[in-house]
Amino acid sequence: MNAPRQVVVLGASGFLGSAVVRALAADPGVRVRAVSRRPAVLPRSLAGRVEVCTADLTERGALDRAVAGADAVLPFTARIRGASGWRLSEDDTEAERVNVGLVRDLVAVLAERAPTAGGPPAIVFPGSNTQVGRVTAGRIDGSEPDRPAGVYDQQKHAAETVLKEAAAAGLARAVSLRLPPVYGPGSPTAEDRGVVSTMVRRALAGQPLTMWHDGTVRRDLLYVEDAARAFTAALAHADALTGRHYLVGTGRARPLGEVFEAVARAVARYAGTPAVPVVSVEPPAHADPTDFRSLEVDPSAFSAATGWRALAVRDGALDEALDRTVAAVAAAHAEAVSRS
């Protein structure tokens, strides 16, 4: 089927949400509404093609207005880190309200609508591949039983379950894409706090890149443009995908020591300075056992259903992607300094 005509992106000013807005707006057959607490910053080429709405979706009536007339909704609103620490705590009620409550509210809003000839609206949810929990296998394909351990993963899993139940009830064509760590350039106001951009900022500041292990722990890292294309592909195949979750990734996990070395070299190329060292350090108290286990994603089920595949996997693609990431992070920092 064709992509829905009116697509609403919630959390559109964030790192991944803003990338998906750009990908959707490239299709002249799609009207995009970008909703966020702060205005989404768009490239000049998209001026007039995206409806930008500013709203606090936790306020009464705001969500209903935001998704009015939507054929599809992509909820990227999320609270990822706690107020006083790296990970969420169980008593973080604001995180539960954002990460789970807004999804419940979205389903409730859609349930009140009269049925349309086009069927129920599509919802494509950004899940996490770590929702599976502490698996012993080094490669997962989405068929494993879920045992989410951390609070954030438990909340992602709860929201995903709400959407699967909505799909079973015929209230939405809902699908969850479970993502690995996503990296790449973002919009000027969409700070990526993932591991790659965190290390880019450290290297730009001349600081060593630190690992909590010996560097052999492997992760599947997905370039942000590949991730955005996965969401547009899911929208185009919502009828076939509804009611399920799918893993999205490159299918090729990289040792983090090699990734961090590549980050150091990319920053050195950009700045014209020697590469900062990559060193192992003692893990902090909040480290989790999953931080020390390798995990590789098998995206074959999603690829078979949609034809999607990651493109930034060829030889040399990582260095090219890191060069773009470094330039974007440096530009965002310079812009922030100029505004201060």
Coordinates of N, CA and C in Angstrom, one line a residue, residues 34-214:
A34 N 4.8 17.9 12.5 CA 5.8 17.6 13.4 C 5.5 18.3 14.8
V35 N 5.3 17.4 15.8 CA 4.8 17.9 17.1 C 5.9 17.7 18.1
S36 N 6.2 18.7 18.9 CA 7.2 18.5 20.0 C 7.0 19.7 21.0
R37 N 7.7 19.5 22.1 CA 7.6 20.6 23.2 C 8.4 21.8 22.8
R38 N 9.4 21.7 22.0 CA 10.1 22.8 21.4 C 10.0 22.7 19.9
P39 N 9.9 23.8 19.2 CA 9.7 23.8 17.7 C 10.8 23.0 17.0
A40 N 10.4 22.1 16.1 CA 11.4 21.3 15.3 C 12.0 22.3 14.3
V41 N 13.4 22.1 14.2 CA 14.1 22.9 13.2 C 14.3 22.1 11.9
L42 N 13.8 22.7 10.8 CA 13.8 22.0 9.6 C 14.7 22.6 8.6
P43 N 15.3 21.8 7.6 CA 16.1 22.4 6.6 C 15.2 23.4 5.7
R44 N 15.9 24.4 5.1 CA 15.2 25.3 4.3 C 14.4 24.7 3.2
S45 N 14.9 23.6 2.7 CA 14.3 22.9 1.6 C 12.9 22.4 1.9
L46 N 12.6 22.2 3.2 CA 11.3 21.7 3.7 C 10.4 22.7 4.2
A47 N 10.8 24.0 4.1 CA 10.0 25.1 4.5 C 8.6 25.1 3.8
G48 N 7.5 25.1 4.5 CA 6.2 25.1 3.9 C 5.7 23.7 3.6
R49 N 6.5 22.7 3.8 CA 6.1 21.3 3.5 C 5.8 20.5 4.8
V50 N 6.1 21.1 5.9 CA 5.9 20.4 7.2 C 5.1 21.3 8.1
E51 N 4.1 20.9 8.7 CA 3.3 21.6 9.7 C 4.0 21.4 11.1
V52 N 4.5 22.5 11.6 CA 5.3 22.4 12.9 C 4.3 22.9 14.0
C53 N 4.1 22.0 15.0 CA 3.3 22.3 16.1 C 4.1 22.1 17.4
T54 N 3.9 23.1 18.3 CA 4.5 23.0 19.6 C 3.5 22.7 20.7
A55 N 3.7 21.6 21.5 CA 2.7 21.2 22.4 C 3.4 20.3 23.5
D56 N 2.8 20.5 24.7 CA 3.2 19.5 25.8 C 2.1 18.5 25.8
L57 N 2.5 17.3 25.3 CA 1.5 16.2 25.1 C 0.9 15.7 26.4
T58 N 1.5 16.0 27.5 CA 1.0 15.5 28.8 C -0.2 16.4 29.3
E59 N -0.4 17.5 28.6 CA -1.5 18.4 29.0 C -2.8 17.9 28.4
R60 N -3.9 18.1 29.1 CA -5.2 17.6 28.7 C -5.6 18.2 27.3
G61 N -6.0 17.3 26.4 CA -6.4 17.7 25.1 C -5.3 17.9 24.1
A62 N -4.1 18.1 24.5 CA -3.0 18.4 23.6 C -2.8 17.2 22.6
L63 N -2.8 16.0 23.1 CA -2.6 14.9 22.2 C -3.7 14.7 21.2
D64 N -4.9 14.9 21.6 CA -6.1 14.8 20.7 C -5.9 15.8 19.6
R65 N -5.6 17.0 19.9 CA -5.4 18.0 18.9 C -4.2 17.7 18.0
A66 N -3.2 17.1 18.5 CA -1.9 16.8 17.8 C -2.2 15.8 16.7
V67 N -3.0 14.8 17.0 CA -3.2 13.7 16.1 C -4.5 13.8 15.3
A68 N -5.2 14.9 15.4 CA -6.4 15.1 14.6 C -6.2 14.8 13.1
G69 N -7.0 14.0 12.6 CA -7.0 13.7 11.1 C -5.8 12.9 10.7
A70 N -5.1 12.3 11.6 CA -3.9 11.5 11.2 C -4.2 10.2 10.6
D71 N -3.6 9.8 9.5 CA -3.6 8.5 9.0 C -2.6 7.6 9.6
A72 N -1.5 8.2 10.2 CA -0.5 7.5 10.9 C 0.2 8.3 11.9
V73 N 0.6 7.7 13.0 CA 1.3 8.4 14.1 C 2.6 7.7 14.4
L74 N 3.7 8.4 14.6 CA 4.9 7.9 15.0 C 5.3 8.5 16.3
P75 N 5.2 7.8 17.4 CA 5.4 8.4 18.8 C 6.9 8.3 19.2
F76 N 7.7 9.3 19.0 CA 9.1 9.3 19.4 C 9.3 10.0 20.8
T77 N 8.2 10.5 21.4 CA 8.4 11.1 22.7 C 9.0 10.1 23.7
A78 N 10.0 10.5 24.5 CA 10.6 9.5 25.4 C 11.4 10.3 26.5
R79 N 11.4 9.7 27.6 CA 12.3 10.1 28.7 C 13.3 8.9 28.9
I80 N 14.5 9.2 28.6 CA 15.5 8.1 28.5 C 16.3 8.0 29.8
R81 N 16.7 9.2 30.3 CA 17.6 9.2 31.5 C 16.9 9.8 32.7
G82 N 17.3 9.3 33.9 CA 16.7 9.8 35.1 C 17.2 11.2 35.4
A83 N 16.5 11.9 36.4 CA 16.9 13.2 36.8 C 18.2 13.3 37.5
S84 N 18.6 12.2 38.2 CA 19.8 12.2 39.0 C 20.8 11.1 38.6
G85 N 20.6 10.5 37.5 CA 21.5 9.4 37.1 C 21.4 9.0 35.7
W86 N 22.3 8.0 35.3 CA 22.3 7.6 33.9 C 21.1 6.9 33.5
R87 N 20.6 6.0 34.4 CA 19.4 5.2 34.0 C 18.2 5.6 34.8
L88 N 17.0 5.3 34.3 CA 15.8 5.6 35.0 C 15.7 4.8 36.3
S89 N 15.0 5.4 37.3 CA 14.7 4.6 38.5 C 13.2 4.2 38.5
E90 N 12.9 3.3 39.3 CA 11.5 2.7 39.3 C 10.5 3.8 39.8
D91 N 11.0 4.7 40.6 CA 10.0 5.7 41.1 C 9.9 7.0 40.3
D92 N 10.5 6.9 39.1 CA 10.4 8.1 38.2 C 9.1 8.1 37.5
T93 N 8.1 8.8 38.1 CA 6.7 8.8 37.6 C 6.6 9.6 36.3
E94 N 7.5 10.6 36.1 CA 7.4 11.4 34.9 C 7.8 10.5 33.7
A95 N 8.8 9.6 33.9 CA 9.2 8.7 32.8 C 8.1 7.8 32.4
E96 N 7.4 7.2 33.4 CA 6.3 6.3 33.1 C 5.2 7.0 32.4
R97 N 5.0 8.3 32.8 CA 3.9 9.1 32.1 C 4.2 9.3 30.7
V98 N 5.5 9.6 30.4 CA 5.9 9.9 29.0 C 6.0 8.6 28.2
N99 N 6.8 7.7 28.7 CA 7.1 6.5 28.0 C 6.0 5.5 27.8
V100 N 5.1 5.4 28.7 CA 4.0 4.5 28.6 C 2.6 5.2 28.6
G101 N 2.5 6.2 29.4 CA 1.2 6.9 29.5 C 0.7 7.5 28.2
L102 N 1.7 8.1 27.5 CA 1.3 8.8 26.3 C 0.8 7.8 25.2
V103 N 1.4 6.6 25.2 CA 1.0 5.6 24.3 C -0.4 5.1 24.7
R104 N -0.7 4.9 26.0 CA -2.1 4.6 26.4 C -3.1 5.6 25.9
D105 N -2.6 6.9 26.1 CA -3.5 8.0 25.8 C -3.8 8.0 24.3
L106 N -2.7 7.7 23.5 CA -2.9 7.7 22.0 C -3.9 6.7 21.6
V107 N -3.8 5.5 22.2 CA -4.7 4.4 21.8 C -6.1 4.9 22.2
A108 N -6.3 5.5 23.4 CA -7.6 5.9 23.8 C -8.2 7.0 22.9
V109 N -7.4 7.9 22.4 CA -7.8 8.9 21.5 C -8.3 8.3 20.2
L110 N -7.5 7.4 19.7 CA -7.8 6.7 18.4 C -9.1 5.9 18.6
A111 N -9.3 5.3 19.7 CA -10.5 4.4 20.0 C -11.8 5.2 19.9
E112 N -11.7 6.5 20.2 CA -12.9 7.3 20.2 C -13.3 7.8 18.8
R113 N -12.5 7.5 17.8 CA -12.8 8.0 16.5 C -13.7 7.1 15.7
A114 N -14.5 7.7 14.8 CA -15.3 6.8 14.0 C -14.5 6.1 12.9
P115 N -14.8 4.9 12.6 CA -14.0 4.1 11.6 C -14.0 4.9 10.3
T116 N -12.9 4.7 9.5 CA -12.8 5.4 8.2 C -12.7 4.3 7.1
A117 N -12.9 4.6 5.9 CA -12.8 3.7 4.8 C -11.4 3.1 4.7
G118 N -10.4 3.9 5.1 CA -9.0 3.5 5.0 C -8.6 2.6 6.1
G119 N -9.4 2.3 7.0 CA -9.1 1.4 8.1 C -8.5 2.2 9.3
P120 N -8.1 1.5 10.3 CA -7.6 2.2 11.5 C -6.2 2.8 11.2
P121 N -5.8 3.9 11.9 CA -4.6 4.5 11.6 C -3.4 3.6 11.9
A122 N -2.3 3.9 11.3 CA -1.0 3.1 11.5 C -0.3 3.8 12.6
I123 N 0.4 3.0 13.5 CA 1.3 3.5 14.5 C 2.6 2.7 14.4
V124 N 3.7 3.4 14.2 CA 5.0 2.7 14.2 C 5.8 3.2 15.4
F125 N 6.1 2.3 16.3 CA 6.7 2.6 17.6 C 8.2 2.3 17.6
P126 N 9.0 3.2 18.2 CA 10.4 3.0 18.3 C 10.7 2.2 19.5
G127 N 10.9 0.9 19.4 CA 11.3 0.1 20.5 C 12.8 0.0 20.6
S128 N 13.3 -0.9 21.5 CA 14.7 -1.1 21.6 C 15.1 -2.6 21.6
N129 N 16.2 -2.9 21.0 CA 16.6 -4.3 20.9 C 16.9 -4.9 22.3
T130 N 17.2 -4.0 23.3 CA 17.5 -4.5 24.6 C 16.3 -4.9 25.4
Q131 N 15.1 -4.7 24.8 CA 13.8 -5.1 25.5 C 13.8 -6.7 25.8
V132 N 14.6 -7.4 25.0 CA 14.6 -8.8 25.1 C 15.2 -9.2 26.5
G133 N 16.0 -8.4 27.1 CA 16.6 -8.7 28.4 C 18.0 -9.3 28.3
R134 N 18.3 -10.1 29.3 CA 19.7 -10.6 29.4 C 19.8 -12.0 28.7
V135 N 19.9 -12.0 27.4 CA 19.9 -13.2 26.6 C 21.4 -13.8 26.7
T136 N 21.5 -15.1 26.5 CA 22.8 -15.7 26.5 C 23.4 -15.8 25.1
A137 N 22.5 -15.7 24.1 CA 22.9 -15.8 22.7 C 23.5 -14.4 22.3
G138 N 24.5 -14.5 21.4 CA 25.1 -13.2 20.9 C 24.4 -12.6 19.7
R139 N 23.4 -13.3 19.2 CA 22.7 -12.8 18.0 C 21.2 -13.1 18.3
I140 N 20.4 -12.1 18.1 CA 18.9 -12.2 18.3 C 18.2 -11.9 17.0
D141 N 17.0 -12.5 16.8 CA 16.2 -12.2 15.6 C 14.8 -11.8 15.9
G142 N 14.4 -11.6 17.2 CA 13.1 -11.2 17.5 C 12.2 -12.3 18.0
S143 N 12.6 -13.5 17.9 CA 11.8 -14.6 18.3 C 12.0 -15.0 19.7
E144 N 12.9 -14.4 20.4 CA 13.3 -14.8 21.8 C 12.2 -14.3 22.7
P145 N 12.0 -15.0 23.9 CA 11.1 -14.5 24.9 C 11.7 -13.3 25.5
D146 N 10.8 -12.3 25.8 CA 11.2 -11.0 26.3 C 11.3 -11.1 27.9
R147 N 12.4 -10.6 28.4 CA 12.5 -10.5 29.9 C 13.3 -9.2 30.1
P148 N 12.6 -8.0 29.8 CA 13.3 -6.8 30.0 C 13.7 -6.5 31.5
A149 N 14.9 -6.1 31.6 CA 15.5 -5.9 33.0 C 15.4 -4.5 33.5
G150 N 16.0 -3.6 32.8 CA 16.0 -2.2 33.2 C 14.7 -1.5 33.1
V151 N 14.5 -0.4 33.9 CA 13.3 0.3 33.9 C 12.9 0.8 32.5
Y152 N 13.8 1.4 31.8 CA 13.5 2.0 30.5 C 13.0 0.9 29.6
D153 N 13.7 -0.3 29.5 CA 13.3 -1.4 28.7 C 11.9 -1.9 29.1
Q154 N 11.7 -2.0 30.4 CA 10.4 -2.4 30.9 C 9.3 -1.5 30.4
Q155 N 9.5 -0.2 30.4 CA 8.5 0.8 30.0 C 8.3 0.7 28.5
K156 N 9.4 0.5 27.7 CA 9.3 0.3 26.3 C 8.4 -0.9 26.0
H157 N 8.7 -2.0 26.7 CA 8.0 -3.2 26.5 C 6.5 -3.0 26.9
A158 N 6.2 -2.3 28.0 CA 4.8 -2.1 28.4 C 4.1 -1.3 27.3
A159 N 4.7 -0.2 26.7 CA 4.1 0.6 25.7 C 3.9 -0.3 24.4
E160 N 4.8 -1.1 24.1 CA 4.7 -2.0 22.9 C 3.5 -3.0 23.1
T161 N 3.4 -3.5 24.3 CA 2.3 -4.4 24.6 C 0.9 -3.7 24.5
V162 N 0.8 -2.4 24.9 CA -0.4 -1.7 24.7 C -0.7 -1.6 23.2
L163 N 0.3 -1.4 22.4 CA 0.0 -1.2 21.0 C -0.3 -2.6 20.3
K164 N 0.3 -3.6 20.8 CA -0.1 -4.9 20.2 C -1.5 -5.3 20.6
E165 N -2.0 -4.9 21.8 CA -3.3 -5.2 22.2 C -4.3 -4.3 21.4
A166 N -3.9 -3.1 21.1 CA -4.7 -2.2 20.2 C -4.8 -2.7 18.8
A167 N -3.8 -3.3 18.3 CA -3.8 -3.9 17.0 C -4.8 -5.1 17.0
A168 N -4.7 -5.9 18.0 CA -5.6 -7.1 18.1 C -7.0 -6.7 18.2
A169 N -7.3 -5.6 18.8 CA -8.7 -5.1 19.0 C -9.1 -4.3 17.7
G170 N -8.3 -4.1 16.7 CA -8.6 -3.4 15.5 C -8.7 -1.9 15.7
L171 N -8.0 -1.4 16.7 CA -8.0 0.1 16.9 C -6.9 0.8 16.2
A172 N -5.9 0.0 15.8 CA -4.7 0.6 15.1 C -4.0 -0.5 14.3
R173 N -3.3 -0.1 13.3 CA -2.4 -1.0 12.6 C -1.0 -0.6 13.2
A174 N -0.7 -1.3 14.3 CA 0.5 -1.0 15.1 C 1.6 -1.9 15.0
V175 N 2.8 -1.4 14.8 CA 4.0 -2.2 14.7 C 5.1 -1.6 15.5
S176 N 6.0 -2.3 16.1 CA 7.1 -1.8 16.9 C 8.4 -2.2 16.1
L177 N 9.3 -1.2 15.9 CA 10.6 -1.5 15.4 C 11.6 -1.4 16.5
R178 N 12.2 -2.5 16.9 CA 13.2 -2.6 18.0 C 14.6 -2.2 17.4
L179 N 15.1 -1.1 17.8 CA 16.3 -0.5 17.3 C 17.6 -0.8 18.1
P180 N 18.7 -1.0 17.5 CA 20.0 -1.0 18.2 C 20.4 0.5 18.4
P181 N 21.6 0.8 19.0 CA 22.0 2.1 19.1 C 22.1 2.8 17.7
V182 N 21.5 4.0 17.6 CA 21.5 4.8 16.4 C 22.4 5.9 16.5
Y183 N 23.2 6.2 15.4 CA 24.1 7.3 15.5 C 24.1 8.1 14.1
G184 N 24.7 9.2 14.1 CA 24.7 10.0 12.9 C 24.4 11.5 13.1
P185 N 24.4 12.3 12.1 CA 24.2 13.7 12.3 C 22.7 14.0 12.5
G186 N 22.4 15.0 13.4 CA 21.0 15.3 13.7 C 20.8 16.8 13.3
S187 N 19.6 17.3 13.6 CA 19.3 18.7 13.4 C 20.0 19.5 14.4
P188 N 20.2 20.8 14.2 CA 20.9 21.6 15.1 C 20.5 21.6 16.6
T189 N 19.2 21.4 16.8 CA 18.6 21.4 18.2 C 18.4 19.9 18.7
A190 N 18.7 18.9 17.9 CA 18.4 17.5 18.3 C 19.7 16.8 18.8
E191 N 20.0 17.0 20.0 CA 21.2 16.4 20.6 C 21.1 14.9 20.7
D192 N 22.1 14.2 20.1 CA 22.1 12.8 20.2 C 23.0 12.4 21.4
R193 N 22.4 11.8 22.4 CA 23.2 11.4 23.6 C 23.6 9.9 23.6
G194 N 23.6 9.3 22.4 CA 24.0 7.9 22.2 C 25.5 7.8 22.4
V195 N 26.0 6.6 22.4 CA 27.4 6.3 22.7 C 28.4 6.9 21.7
V196 N 28.0 6.9 20.4 CA 28.9 7.4 19.4 C 29.1 8.9 19.5
S197 N 28.0 9.6 19.5 CA 28.1 11.1 19.6 C 28.7 11.5 21.0
T198 N 28.4 10.8 22.0 CA 29.1 11.1 23.3 C 30.6 11.0 23.2
M199 N 31.1 10.0 22.5 CA 32.5 9.9 22.3 C 33.0 10.9 21.3
V200 N 32.2 11.3 20.4 CA 32.7 12.4 19.5 C 32.9 13.7 20.3
R201 N 31.9 14.0 21.2 CA 32.1 15.2 22.0 C 33.3 15.1 22.9
R202 N 33.5 14.0 23.4 CA 34.7 13.8 24.3 C 36.0 14.1 23.4
A203 N 36.1 13.5 22.3 CA 37.3 13.6 21.4 C 37.4 15.1 21.0
L204 N 36.4 15.7 20.6 CA 36.5 17.1 20.2 C 37.0 18.0 21.4
A205 N 36.7 17.6 22.6 CA 37.2 18.3 23.8 C 38.6 17.9 24.2
G206 N 39.2 17.0 23.4 CA 40.6 16.5 23.7 C 40.6 15.5 24.8
Q207 N 39.5 14.9 25.2 CA 39.5 13.9 26.3 C 39.7 12.5 25.7
P208 N 40.3 11.6 26.5 CA 40.4 10.2 26.1 C 39.0 9.6 26.0
L209 N 38.9 8.6 25.2 CA 37.6 7.8 25.0 C 37.7 6.6 25.9
T210 N 36.8 6.5 26.9 CA 36.9 5.5 27.9 C 35.9 4.3 27.6
M211 N 36.3 3.1 27.9 CA 35.5 1.9 27.8 C 35.5 1.2 29.2
W212 N 34.3 0.6 29.4 CA 34.2 -0.1 30.7 C 34.6 -1.6 30.5
H213 N 35.3 -1.9 29.5 CA 35.7 -3.3 29.2 C 37.0 -3.2 28.3
D214 N 37.3 -4.4 27.7 CA 38.6 -4.4 27.0 C 38.4 -4.0 25.5

